[in-house]
mmCIF file of N, CA and C in Angstrom:
data_model
loop_
_atom_site.group_PDB
_atom_site.id
_atom_site.type_symbol
_atom_site.label_atom_id
_atom_site.label_comp_id
_atom_site.label_asym_id
_atom_site.label_seq_id
_atom_site.Cartn_x
_atom_site.Cartn_y
_atom_site.Cartn_z
ATOM 1 N N MET R 25 -11.507 -79.261 54.325
ATOM 2 C CA MET R 25 -10.360 -78.947 53.495
ATOM 3 C C MET R 25 -10.778 -79.061 52.027
ATOM 4 N N LEU R 26 -10.225 -78.179 51.209
ATOM 5 C CA LEU R 26 -10.579 -78.149 49.793
ATOM 6 C C LEU R 26 -9.580 -78.928 48.948
ATOM 7 N N VAL R 27 -10.030 -79.391 47.805
ATOM 8 C CA VAL R 27 -9.185 -80.142 46.872
ATOM 9 C C VAL R 27 -7.933 -79.341 46.513
ATOM 10 N N CYS R 28 -8.075 -78.022 46.304
ATOM 11 C CA CYS R 28 -6.922 -77.202 45.913
ATOM 12 C C CYS R 28 -5.833 -77.184 46.977
ATOM 13 N N ASP R 29 -6.169 -77.504 48.224
ATOM 14 C CA ASP R 29 -5.173 -77.525 49.294
ATOM 15 C C ASP R 29 -4.258 -78.741 49.208
ATOM 16 N N LEU R 30 -4.689 -79.795 48.520
ATOM 17 C CA LEU R 30 -3.928 -81.044 48.474
ATOM 18 C C LEU R 30 -3.468 -81.445 47.080
ATOM 19 N N MET R 31 -4.028 -80.839 46.052
ATOM 20 C CA MET R 31 -3.747 -81.279 44.679
ATOM 21 C C MET R 31 -2.316 -80.960 44.257
ATOM 22 N N SER R 32 -1.845 -81.707 43.268
ATOM 23 C CA SER R 32 -0.569 -81.420 42.615
ATOM 24 C C SER R 32 -0.856 -80.439 41.489
ATOM 25 N N ARG R 33 -0.090 -79.361 41.451
ATOM 26 C CA ARG R 33 -0.328 -78.320 40.442
ATOM 27 C C ARG R 33 0.577 -78.463 39.225
ATOM 28 N N ASP R 34 1.752 -79.003 39.416
ATOM 29 C CA ASP R 34 2.712 -79.137 38.316
ATOM 30 C C ASP R 34 2.453 -80.464 37.613
ATOM 31 N N VAL R 35 1.501 -80.449 36.695
ATOM 32 C CA VAL R 35 1.033 -81.676 36.056
ATOM 33 C C VAL R 35 1.433 -81.680 34.591
ATOM 34 N N ARG R 36 2.047 -82.761 34.168
ATOM 35 C CA ARG R 36 2.342 -82.920 32.743
ATOM 36 C C ARG R 36 1.072 -83.333 32.027
ATOM 37 N N THR R 37 0.909 -82.806 30.827
ATOM 38 C CA THR R 37 -0.253 -83.144 30.009
ATOM 39 C C THR R 37 0.226 -83.692 28.674
ATOM 40 N N VAL R 38 -0.708 -84.221 27.922
ATOM 41 C CA VAL R 38 -0.395 -84.785 26.614
ATOM 42 C C VAL R 38 -1.476 -84.332 25.632
ATOM 43 N N ALA R 39 -1.077 -84.144 24.388
ATOM 44 C CA ALA R 39 -2.030 -83.782 23.334
ATOM 45 C C ALA R 39 -2.706 -85.047 22.807
ATOM 46 N N PRO R 40 -3.910 -84.935 22.282
ATOM 47 C CA PRO R 40 -4.621 -86.124 21.803
ATOM 48 C C PRO R 40 -3.937 -86.801 20.620
ATOM 49 N N ASP R 41 -3.118 -86.061 19.873
ATOM 50 C CA ASP R 41 -2.436 -86.657 18.720
ATOM 51 C C ASP R 41 -1.034 -87.169 19.051
ATOM 52 N N ALA R 42 -0.625 -87.067 20.317
ATOM 53 C CA ALA R 42 0.659 -87.648 20.735
ATOM 54 C C ALA R 42 0.566 -89.166 20.630
ATOM 55 N N THR R 43 1.710 -89.823 20.484
ATOM 56 C CA THR R 43 1.689 -91.280 20.365
ATOM 57 C C THR R 43 1.576 -91.935 21.737
ATOM 58 N N LEU R 44 1.060 -93.150 21.730
ATOM 59 C CA LEU R 44 0.980 -93.926 22.966
ATOM 60 C C LEU R 44 2.368 -94.169 23.540
ATOM 61 N N GLN R 45 3.343 -94.414 22.668
ATOM 62 C CA GLN R 45 4.709 -94.632 23.136
ATOM 63 C C GLN R 45 5.231 -93.388 23.850
ATOM 64 N N TRP R 46 5.006 -92.215 23.281
ATOM 65 C CA TRP R 46 5.462 -90.977 23.903
ATOM 66 C C TRP R 46 4.784 -90.786 25.254
ATOM 67 N N ALA R 47 3.481 -91.067 25.324
ATOM 68 C CA ALA R 47 2.752 -90.936 26.586
ATOM 69 C C ALA R 47 3.327 -91.879 27.642
ATOM 70 N N ALA R 48 3.606 -93.123 27.252
ATOM 71 C CA ALA R 48 4.169 -94.097 28.194
ATOM 72 C C ALA R 48 5.554 -93.659 28.664
ATOM 73 N N GLN R 49 6.374 -93.158 27.761
ATOM 74 C CA GLN R 49 7.709 -92.684 28.136
ATOM 75 C C GLN R 49 7.622 -91.470 29.058
ATOM 76 N N THR R 50 6.650 -90.605 28.808
ATOM 77 C CA THR R 50 6.450 -89.434 29.665
ATOM 78 C C THR R 50 6.023 -89.865 31.058
ATOM 79 N N MET R 51 5.121 -90.843 31.145
ATOM 80 C CA MET R 51 4.707 -91.365 32.448
ATOM 81 C C MET R 51 5.906 -91.944 33.193
ATOM 82 N N LEU R 52 6.735 -92.697 32.480
ATOM 83 C CA LEU R 52 7.913 -93.306 33.093
ATOM 84 C C LEU R 52 8.855 -92.241 33.636
ATOM 85 N N SER R 53 9.170 -91.242 32.822
ATOM 86 C CA SER R 53 10.133 -90.225 33.257
ATOM 87 C C SER R 53 9.573 -89.343 34.371
ATOM 88 N N ALA R 54 8.257 -89.137 34.387
ATOM 89 C CA ALA R 54 7.639 -88.301 35.420
ATOM 90 C C ALA R 54 7.261 -89.096 36.667
ATOM 91 N N GLY R 55 7.306 -90.425 36.572
ATOM 92 C CA GLY R 55 6.923 -91.256 37.709
ATOM 93 C C GLY R 55 5.441 -91.172 38.031
ATOM 94 N N VAL R 56 4.613 -91.076 36.981
ATOM 95 C CA VAL R 56 3.162 -90.983 37.172
ATOM 96 C C VAL R 56 2.467 -92.090 36.391
ATOM 97 N N GLY R 57 1.215 -92.340 36.715
ATOM 98 C CA GLY R 57 0.453 -93.375 36.031
ATOM 99 C C GLY R 57 -0.669 -92.840 35.175
ATOM 100 N N ALA R 58 -0.754 -91.511 35.062
ATOM 101 C CA ALA R 58 -1.829 -90.911 34.268
ATOM 102 C C ALA R 58 -1.406 -89.542 33.771
ATOM 103 N N LEU R 59 -1.907 -89.198 32.599
ATOM 104 C CA LEU R 59 -1.674 -87.877 32.022
ATOM 105 C C LEU R 59 -3.001 -87.315 31.536
ATOM 106 N N PRO R 60 -3.332 -86.090 31.932
ATOM 107 C CA PRO R 60 -4.503 -85.452 31.340
ATOM 108 C C PRO R 60 -4.249 -85.209 29.854
ATOM 109 N N VAL R 61 -5.255 -85.443 29.052
ATOM 110 C CA VAL R 61 -5.175 -85.165 27.616
ATOM 111 C C VAL R 61 -5.871 -83.820 27.420
ATOM 112 N N CYS R 62 -5.105 -82.839 26.959
ATOM 113 C CA CYS R 62 -5.618 -81.470 26.911
ATOM 114 C C CYS R 62 -5.379 -80.813 25.564
ATOM 115 N N ASP R 63 -6.236 -79.862 25.282
ATOM 116 C CA ASP R 63 -6.050 -78.917 24.191
ATOM 117 C C ASP R 63 -5.886 -77.574 24.890
ATOM 118 N N GLY R 64 -4.642 -77.132 25.057
ATOM 119 C CA GLY R 64 -4.377 -75.966 25.896
ATOM 120 C C GLY R 64 -4.684 -76.329 27.336
ATOM 121 N N ASP R 65 -5.559 -75.557 27.990
ATOM 122 C CA ASP R 65 -5.947 -75.894 29.364
ATOM 123 C C ASP R 65 -7.330 -76.545 29.420
ATOM 124 N N ARG R 66 -7.838 -76.956 28.260
ATOM 125 C CA ARG R 66 -9.147 -77.619 28.186
ATOM 126 C C ARG R 66 -8.963 -79.129 28.232
ATOM 127 N N LEU R 67 -9.578 -79.767 29.212
ATOM 128 C CA LEU R 67 -9.481 -81.211 29.396
ATOM 129 C C LEU R 67 -10.314 -81.942 28.353
ATOM 130 N N LEU R 68 -9.661 -82.860 27.630
ATOM 131 C CA LEU R 68 -10.350 -83.697 26.642
ATOM 132 C C LEU R 68 -10.555 -85.112 27.157
ATOM 133 N N GLY R 69 -9.682 -85.551 28.059
ATOM 134 C CA GLY R 69 -9.735 -86.908 28.581
ATOM 135 C C GLY R 69 -8.516 -87.182 29.432
ATOM 136 N N VAL R 70 -8.298 -88.450 29.728
ATOM 137 C CA VAL R 70 -7.143 -88.892 30.511
ATOM 138 C C VAL R 70 -6.629 -90.176 29.888
ATOM 139 N N ILE R 71 -5.313 -90.313 29.846
ATOM 140 C CA ILE R 71 -4.700 -91.580 29.430
ATOM 141 C C ILE R 71 -3.922 -92.112 30.634
ATOM 142 N N THR R 72 -4.177 -93.357 30.997
ATOM 143 C CA THR R 72 -3.485 -93.974 32.128
ATOM 144 C C THR R 72 -2.613 -95.119 31.636
ATOM 145 N N ASP R 73 -1.712 -95.557 32.504
ATOM 146 C CA ASP R 73 -0.896 -96.718 32.164
ATOM 147 C C ASP R 73 -1.796 -97.929 31.918
ATOM 148 N N ARG R 74 -2.880 -98.006 32.647
ATOM 149 C CA ARG R 74 -3.842 -99.103 32.457
ATOM 150 C C ARG R 74 -4.540 -98.989 31.100
ATOM 151 N N ASP R 75 -4.906 -97.773 30.682
ATOM 152 C CA ASP R 75 -5.504 -97.578 29.355
ATOM 153 C C ASP R 75 -4.557 -98.079 28.275
ATOM 154 N N ILE R 76 -3.276 -97.748 28.425
ATOM 155 C CA ILE R 76 -2.296 -98.170 27.420
ATOM 156 C C ILE R 76 -2.198 -99.692 27.386
ATOM 157 N N ALA R 77 -2.162 -100.317 28.564
ATOM 158 C CA ALA R 77 -2.050 -101.777 28.618
ATOM 159 C C ALA R 77 -3.307 -102.473 28.095
ATOM 160 N N ILE R 78 -4.469 -102.024 28.534
ATOM 161 C CA ILE R 78 -5.720 -102.721 28.229
ATOM 162 C C ILE R 78 -6.324 -102.296 26.892
ATOM 163 N N ARG R 79 -6.447 -101.001 26.679
ATOM 164 C CA ARG R 79 -7.124 -100.513 25.470
ATOM 165 C C ARG R 79 -6.218 -100.442 24.252
ATOM 166 N N ALA R 80 -4.913 -100.402 24.488
ATOM 167 C CA ALA R 80 -3.996 -100.279 23.350
ATOM 168 C C ALA R 80 -3.249 -101.585 23.106
ATOM 169 N N VAL R 81 -2.370 -101.959 24.023
ATOM 170 C CA VAL R 81 -1.529 -103.142 23.809
ATOM 171 C C VAL R 81 -2.382 -104.398 23.655
ATOM 172 N N ALA R 82 -3.316 -104.625 24.573
ATOM 173 C CA ALA R 82 -4.151 -105.832 24.508
ATOM 174 C C ALA R 82 -5.035 -105.853 23.263
ATOM 175 N N ALA R 83 -5.368 -104.677 22.756
ATOM 176 C CA ALA R 83 -6.210 -104.590 21.561
ATOM 177 C C ALA R 83 -5.388 -104.558 20.274
ATOM 178 N N GLY R 84 -4.054 -104.617 20.401
ATOM 179 C CA GLY R 84 -3.194 -104.679 19.224
ATOM 180 C C GLY R 84 -2.831 -103.346 18.597
ATOM 181 N N LEU R 85 -3.064 -102.242 19.294
ATOM 182 C CA LEU R 85 -2.672 -100.943 18.741
ATOM 183 C C LEU R 85 -1.154 -100.788 18.798
ATOM 184 N N PRO R 86 -0.555 -100.185 17.787
ATOM 185 C CA PRO R 86 0.892 -99.961 17.815
ATOM 186 C C PRO R 86 1.248 -98.777 18.717
ATOM 187 N N GLY R 87 2.494 -98.713 19.130
ATOM 188 C CA GLY R 87 2.967 -97.596 19.947
ATOM 189 C C GLY R 87 2.834 -96.260 19.254
ATOM 190 N N ALA R 88 2.771 -96.291 17.920
ATOM 191 C CA ALA R 88 2.633 -95.055 17.145
ATOM 192 C C ALA R 88 1.185 -94.571 17.053
ATOM 193 N N ALA R 89 0.251 -95.329 17.604
ATOM 194 C CA ALA R 89 -1.160 -94.908 17.584
ATOM 195 C C ALA R 89 -1.336 -93.666 18.452
ATOM 196 N N ALA R 90 -2.344 -92.888 18.136
ATOM 197 C CA ALA R 90 -2.614 -91.650 18.873
ATOM 198 C C ALA R 90 -3.218 -91.943 20.244
ATOM 199 N N VAL R 91 -2.850 -91.131 21.205
ATOM 200 C CA VAL R 91 -3.402 -91.212 22.553
ATOM 201 C C VAL R 91 -4.928 -91.198 22.512
ATOM 202 N N SER R 92 -5.494 -90.429 21.603
ATOM 203 C CA SER R 92 -6.958 -90.315 21.508
ATOM 204 C C SER R 92 -7.634 -91.654 21.233
ATOM 205 N N GLN R 93 -6.894 -92.638 20.722
ATOM 206 C CA GLN R 93 -7.474 -93.950 20.434
ATOM 207 C C GLN R 93 -7.640 -94.817 21.682
ATOM 208 N N ALA R 94 -6.965 -94.463 22.768
ATOM 209 C CA ALA R 94 -7.025 -95.297 23.967
ATOM 210 C C ALA R 94 -7.425 -94.531 25.227
ATOM 211 N N MET R 95 -7.534 -93.222 25.134
ATOM 212 C CA MET R 95 -7.809 -92.419 26.331
ATOM 213 C C MET R 95 -9.245 -92.599 26.815
ATOM 214 N N THR R 96 -9.451 -92.277 28.072
ATOM 215 C CA THR R 96 -10.784 -92.209 28.647
ATOM 216 C C THR R 96 -11.316 -90.817 28.347
ATOM 217 N N VAL R 97 -12.398 -90.765 27.589
ATOM 218 C CA VAL R 97 -12.923 -89.469 27.148
ATOM 219 C C VAL R 97 -13.695 -88.776 28.264
ATOM 220 N N ASP R 98 -14.544 -89.493 28.945
ATOM 221 C CA ASP R 98 -15.340 -88.897 30.022
ATOM 222 C C ASP R 98 -14.553 -88.952 31.324
ATOM 223 N N ALA R 99 -13.488 -88.154 31.373
ATOM 224 C CA ALA R 99 -12.599 -88.175 32.535
ATOM 225 C C ALA R 99 -13.324 -87.658 33.775
ATOM 226 N N LEU R 100 -13.108 -88.345 34.863
ATOM 227 C CA LEU R 100 -13.674 -87.908 36.136
ATOM 228 C C LEU R 100 -12.844 -86.748 36.656
ATOM 229 N N PHE R 101 -13.505 -85.824 37.324
ATOM 230 C CA PHE R 101 -12.785 -84.656 37.814
ATOM 231 C C PHE R 101 -13.393 -84.168 39.114
ATOM 232 N N ALA R 102 -12.653 -83.286 39.760
ATOM 233 C CA ALA R 102 -13.132 -82.563 40.933
ATOM 234 C C ALA R 102 -12.890 -81.089 40.665
ATOM 235 N N TYR R 103 -13.681 -80.251 41.281
ATOM 236 C CA TYR R 103 -13.422 -78.817 41.202
ATOM 237 C C TYR R 103 -12.441 -78.434 42.298
ATOM 238 N N GLU R 104 -11.608 -77.455 42.031
ATOM 239 C CA GLU R 104 -10.582 -77.051 42.984
ATOM 240 C C GLU R 104 -11.168 -76.548 44.298
ATOM 241 N N ASP R 105 -12.393 -76.010 44.276
ATOM 242 C CA ASP R 105 -13.007 -75.481 45.494
ATOM 243 C C ASP R 105 -13.983 -76.471 46.142
ATOM 244 N N GLU R 106 -13.900 -77.722 45.729
ATOM 245 C CA GLU R 106 -14.747 -78.795 46.263
ATOM 246 C C GLU R 106 -14.101 -79.362 47.531
ATOM 247 N N GLU R 107 -14.916 -79.838 48.433
ATOM 248 C CA GLU R 107 -14.405 -80.472 49.652
ATOM 249 C C GLU R 107 -13.708 -81.790 49.297
ATOM 250 N N VAL R 108 -12.608 -82.071 49.978
ATOM 251 C CA VAL R 108 -11.837 -83.293 49.743
ATOM 252 C C VAL R 108 -12.705 -84.529 49.962
ATOM 253 N N GLU R 109 -13.585 -84.494 50.942
ATOM 254 C CA GLU R 109 -14.435 -85.647 51.233
ATOM 255 C C GLU R 109 -15.307 -86.006 50.031
ATOM 256 N N ALA R 110 -15.794 -85.004 49.313
ATOM 257 C CA ALA R 110 -16.613 -85.269 48.123
ATOM 258 C C ALA R 110 -15.769 -85.932 47.038
ATOM 259 N N ALA R 111 -14.539 -85.473 46.874
ATOM 260 C CA ALA R 111 -13.636 -86.083 45.891
ATOM 261 C C ALA R 111 -13.329 -87.529 46.276
ATOM 262 N N LEU R 112 -13.107 -87.778 47.556
ATOM 263 C CA LEU R 112 -12.854 -89.148 48.033
ATOM 264 C C LEU R 112 -14.038 -90.059 47.731
ATOM 265 N N GLN R 113 -15.233 -89.577 47.967
ATOM 266 C CA GLN R 113 -16.426 -90.381 47.687
ATOM 267 C C GLN R 113 -16.532 -90.703 46.199
ATOM 268 N N ARG R 114 -16.188 -89.738 45.343
ATOM 269 C CA ARG R 114 -16.230 -89.979 43.894
ATOM 270 C C ARG R 114 -15.188 -91.025 43.509
ATOM 271 N N MET R 115 -13.989 -90.933 44.091
ATOM 272 C CA MET R 115 -12.949 -91.930 43.808
ATOM 273 C C MET R 115 -13.435 -93.322 44.179
ATOM 274 N N LYS R 116 -14.024 -93.432 45.352
ATOM 275 C CA LYS R 116 -14.516 -94.734 45.809
ATOM 276 C C LYS R 116 -15.621 -95.252 44.896
ATOM 277 N N ALA R 117 -16.601 -94.410 44.604
ATOM 278 C CA ALA R 117 -17.749 -94.835 43.797
ATOM 279 C C ALA R 117 -17.341 -95.241 42.386
ATOM 280 N N GLN R 118 -16.363 -94.557 41.820
ATOM 281 C CA GLN R 118 -15.946 -94.820 40.442
ATOM 282 C C GLN R 118 -14.702 -95.705 40.355
ATOM 283 N N GLN R 119 -14.176 -96.118 41.498
ATOM 284 C CA GLN R 119 -13.005 -96.993 41.583
ATOM 285 C C GLN R 119 -11.794 -96.418 40.838
ATOM 286 N N VAL R 120 -11.464 -95.164 41.162
ATOM 287 C CA VAL R 120 -10.285 -94.519 40.593
ATOM 288 C C VAL R 120 -9.403 -93.990 41.714
ATOM 289 N N ARG R 121 -8.131 -93.854 41.426
ATOM 290 C CA ARG R 121 -7.165 -93.394 42.421
ATOM 291 C C ARG R 121 -6.794 -91.926 42.267
ATOM 292 N N ARG R 122 -7.266 -91.311 41.198
ATOM 293 C CA ARG R 122 -6.928 -89.903 40.973
ATOM 294 C C ARG R 122 -8.038 -89.211 40.203
ATOM 295 N N LEU R 123 -8.129 -87.908 40.411
ATOM 296 C CA LEU R 123 -9.094 -87.080 39.687
ATOM 297 C C LEU R 123 -8.370 -85.864 39.130
ATOM 298 N N VAL R 124 -8.676 -85.510 37.902
ATOM 299 C CA VAL R 124 -8.198 -84.250 37.353
ATOM 300 C C VAL R 124 -8.948 -83.147 38.090
ATOM 301 N N VAL R 125 -8.263 -82.043 38.347
ATOM 302 C CA VAL R 125 -8.885 -80.925 39.058
ATOM 303 C C VAL R 125 -9.098 -79.771 38.079
ATOM 304 N N LEU R 126 -10.328 -79.259 38.073
ATOM 305 C CA LEU R 126 -10.705 -78.152 37.194
ATOM 306 C C LEU R 126 -11.111 -76.939 38.023
ATOM 307 N N ASP R 127 -10.930 -75.753 37.424
ATOM 308 C CA ASP R 127 -11.515 -74.571 38.049
ATOM 309 C C ASP R 127 -12.962 -74.469 37.567
ATOM 310 N N ARG R 128 -13.693 -73.500 38.052
ATOM 311 C CA ARG R 128 -15.113 -73.395 37.710
ATOM 312 C C ARG R 128 -15.342 -72.982 36.261
ATOM 313 N N ARG R 129 -14.278 -72.565 35.564
ATOM 314 C CA ARG R 129 -14.384 -72.300 34.126
ATOM 315 C C ARG R 129 -14.015 -73.549 33.331
ATOM 316 N N ARG R 130 -13.848 -74.665 34.073
ATOM 317 C CA ARG R 130 -13.542 -75.993 33.520
ATOM 318 C C ARG R 130 -12.177 -76.054 32.843
ATOM 319 N N ARG R 131 -11.231 -75.281 33.368
ATOM 320 C CA ARG R 131 -9.846 -75.365 32.910
ATOM 321 C C ARG R 131 -9.089 -76.285 33.861
ATOM 322 N N MET R 132 -8.197 -77.097 33.312
ATOM 323 C CA MET R 132 -7.423 -78.031 34.113
ATOM 324 C C MET R 132 -6.392 -77.257 34.937
ATOM 325 N N VAL R 133 -6.409 -77.487 36.260
ATOM 326 C CA VAL R 133 -5.482 -76.781 37.149
ATOM 327 C C VAL R 133 -4.633 -77.726 37.993
ATOM 328 N N GLY R 134 -4.882 -79.040 37.927
ATOM 329 C CA GLY R 134 -4.090 -79.972 38.719
ATOM 330 C C GLY R 134 -4.673 -81.370 38.722
ATOM 331 N N ILE R 135 -4.101 -82.194 39.598
ATOM 332 C CA ILE R 135 -4.586 -83.565 39.825
ATOM 333 C C ILE R 135 -4.542 -83.801 41.325
ATOM 334 N N VAL R 136 -5.546 -84.498 41.830
ATOM 335 C CA VAL R 136 -5.524 -84.931 43.223
ATOM 336 C C VAL R 136 -5.599 -86.452 43.218
ATOM 337 N N SER R 137 -4.726 -87.069 43.996
ATOM 338 C CA SER R 137 -4.686 -88.531 44.055
ATOM 339 C C SER R 137 -5.022 -89.003 45.462
ATOM 340 N N LEU R 138 -5.348 -90.265 45.546
ATOM 341 C CA LEU R 138 -5.591 -90.870 46.846
ATOM 342 C C LEU R 138 -4.352 -90.709 47.725
ATOM 343 N N GLY R 139 -3.172 -90.815 47.112
ATOM 344 C CA GLY R 139 -1.927 -90.622 47.857
ATOM 345 C C GLY R 139 -1.790 -89.219 48.414
ATOM 346 N N ASP R 140 -2.181 -88.197 47.632
ATOM 347 C CA ASP R 140 -2.138 -86.811 48.120
ATOM 348 C C ASP R 140 -2.990 -86.663 49.373
ATOM 349 N N ILE R 141 -4.138 -87.306 49.362
ATOM 350 C CA ILE R 141 -5.069 -87.207 50.488
ATOM 351 C C ILE R 141 -4.569 -88.032 51.668
ATOM 352 N N ALA R 142 -3.990 -89.197 51.377
ATOM 353 C CA ALA R 142 -3.547 -90.104 52.443
ATOM 354 C C ALA R 142 -2.422 -89.519 53.284
ATOM 355 N N VAL R 143 -1.550 -88.720 52.687
ATOM 356 C CA VAL R 143 -0.412 -88.181 53.443
ATOM 357 C C VAL R 143 -0.773 -86.937 54.239
ATOM 358 N N GLU R 144 -1.972 -86.423 54.059
ATOM 359 C CA GLU R 144 -2.431 -85.269 54.839
ATOM 360 C C GLU R 144 -2.657 -85.731 56.276
ATOM 361 N N PRO R 145 -2.029 -85.070 57.256
ATOM 362 C CA PRO R 145 -2.106 -85.550 58.645
ATOM 363 C C PRO R 145 -3.420 -85.207 59.349
ATOM 364 N N ASP R 146 -4.522 -85.529 58.736
ATOM 365 C CA ASP R 146 -5.836 -85.308 59.332
ATOM 366 C C ASP R 146 -6.374 -86.667 59.766
ATOM 367 N N ALA R 147 -6.311 -86.937 61.050
ATOM 368 C CA ALA R 147 -6.683 -88.257 61.572
ATOM 369 C C ALA R 147 -8.108 -88.648 61.202
ATOM 370 N N ALA R 148 -8.998 -87.688 61.136
ATOM 371 C CA ALA R 148 -10.392 -87.999 60.808
ATOM 372 C C ALA R 148 -10.517 -88.537 59.393
ATOM 373 N N ARG R 149 -9.570 -88.191 58.530
ATOM 374 C CA ARG R 149 -9.663 -88.602 57.134
ATOM 375 C C ARG R 149 -9.073 -90.002 56.923
ATOM 376 N N CYS R 150 -8.295 -90.515 57.845
ATOM 377 C CA CYS R 150 -7.650 -91.821 57.668
ATOM 378 C C CYS R 150 -8.656 -92.926 57.368
ATOM 379 N N ASP R 151 -9.755 -92.956 58.101
ATOM 380 C CA ASP R 151 -10.774 -93.978 57.854
ATOM 381 C C ASP R 151 -11.387 -93.823 56.475
ATOM 382 N N GLN R 152 -11.597 -92.583 56.045
ATOM 383 C CA GLN R 152 -12.188 -92.341 54.727
ATOM 384 C C GLN R 152 -11.256 -92.806 53.620
ATOM 385 N N VAL R 153 -9.954 -92.554 53.774
ATOM 386 C CA VAL R 153 -8.988 -92.994 52.765
ATOM 387 C C VAL R 153 -8.972 -94.516 52.705
ATOM 388 N N GLY R 154 -8.964 -95.170 53.864
ATOM 389 C CA GLY R 154 -8.979 -96.632 53.895
ATOM 390 C C GLY R 154 -10.230 -97.205 53.259
ATOM 391 N N THR R 155 -11.370 -96.600 53.538
ATOM 392 C CA THR R 155 -12.628 -97.044 52.941
ATOM 393 C C THR R 155 -12.618 -96.840 51.434
ATOM 394 N N ALA R 156 -12.104 -95.683 51.000
ATOM 395 C CA ALA R 156 -12.026 -95.413 49.558
ATOM 396 C C ALA R 156 -11.105 -96.411 48.876
ATOM 397 N N LEU R 157 -9.953 -96.687 49.484
ATOM 398 C CA LEU R 157 -9.010 -97.634 48.894
ATOM 399 C C LEU R 157 -9.624 -99.026 48.809
ATOM 400 N N ALA R 158 -10.352 -99.423 49.834
ATOM 401 C CA ALA R 158 -11.012 -100.732 49.797
ATOM 402 C C ALA R 158 -12.025 -100.786 48.657
ATOM 403 N N GLY R 159 -12.779 -99.715 48.467
ATOM 404 C CA GLY R 159 -13.757 -99.675 47.378
ATOM 405 C C GLY R 159 -13.103 -99.681 46.017
ATOM 406 N N ILE R 160 -12.004 -98.958 45.894
ATOM 407 C CA ILE R 160 -11.275 -98.894 44.629
ATOM 408 C C ILE R 160 -10.675 -100.252 44.290
ATOM 409 N N SER R 161 -10.250 -100.968 45.304
ATOM 410 C CA SER R 161 -9.547 -102.231 45.099
ATOM 411 C C SER R 161 -10.461 -103.396 44.752
ATOM 412 N N ASN R 162 -11.770 -103.236 44.877
ATOM 413 C CA ASN R 162 -12.691 -104.303 44.478
ATOM 414 C C ASN R 162 -12.588 -104.528 42.978
ATOM 415 N N PRO R 163 -12.634 -105.784 42.531
ATOM 416 C CA PRO R 163 -12.540 -106.050 41.093
ATOM 417 C C PRO R 163 -13.676 -105.390 40.325
ATOM 418 N N MET R 164 -13.333 -104.898 39.143
ATOM 419 C CA MET R 164 -14.330 -104.299 38.255
ATOM 420 C C MET R 164 -14.631 -105.264 37.122
ATOM 421 N N THR R 165 -15.786 -105.112 36.536
ATOM 422 C CA THR R 165 -16.141 -105.859 35.339
ATOM 423 C C THR R 165 -15.471 -105.182 34.155
ATOM 424 N N PRO R 166 -14.786 -105.936 33.282
ATOM 425 C CA PRO R 166 -14.139 -105.304 32.136
ATOM 426 C C PRO R 166 -15.162 -104.657 31.213
ATOM 427 N N PRO R 167 -14.752 -103.578 30.524
ATOM 428 C CA PRO R 167 -15.673 -102.959 29.575
ATOM 429 C C PRO R 167 -16.053 -103.949 28.482
ATOM 430 N N PRO R 168 -17.264 -103.829 27.922
ATOM 431 C CA PRO R 168 -17.753 -104.793 26.923
ATOM 432 C C PRO R 168 -16.819 -104.963 25.732
ATOM 433 N N GLU R 169 -16.147 -103.885 25.301
ATOM 434 C CA GLU R 169 -15.285 -104.000 24.122
ATOM 435 C C GLU R 169 -14.080 -104.909 24.363
ATOM 436 N N LEU R 170 -13.768 -105.193 25.639
ATOM 437 C CA LEU R 170 -12.636 -106.064 25.931
ATOM 438 C C LEU R 170 -13.040 -107.521 26.099
ATOM 439 N N ASN R 171 -14.320 -107.804 26.174
ATOM 440 C CA ASN R 171 -14.773 -109.187 26.331
ATOM 441 C C ASN R 171 -14.382 -110.058 25.148
ATOM 442 N N ASP R 172 -14.234 -109.452 23.973
ATOM 443 C CA ASP R 172 -13.851 -110.209 22.781
ATOM 444 C C ASP R 172 -12.393 -110.648 22.819
ATOM 445 N N LEU R 173 -11.593 -110.053 23.698
ATOM 446 C CA LEU R 173 -10.165 -110.360 23.750
ATOM 447 C C LEU R 173 -9.870 -111.603 24.574
ATOM 448 N N THR R 174 -10.822 -112.034 25.383
ATOM 449 C CA THR R 174 -10.556 -113.180 26.260
ATOM 450 C C THR R 174 -11.008 -114.477 25.655
#
């Protein structure tokens, strides 16, 4: 099965100059934990609720600060024509629950989450989702720039 078969296509995005407060309010109203940061359909990064909490609030950035100050620039992604199993392995290896989906021209076309994959009634994939979730749930070492905050 391909990523495009399971991904969410109706994805809200945010501009890099949008405020962190606006991004957080958008996440709240949309019921999501991440927003692709885009210039048109070109992916620049991703801002997550965790980025806002750790990179912005914990670091003392105001809500009026730009999303670009806290976003993850090297956003992980999957191609829409990639096998779901490959995307699952990337999620596990990088300890993330979602990947932005790009077409082969590197335009943002959606997001695929662990939840999207988990609800697919493919019994063979159940073990893979459980393994990926276990890998994602292992504690990570905080980034070096946050060590000064503790």
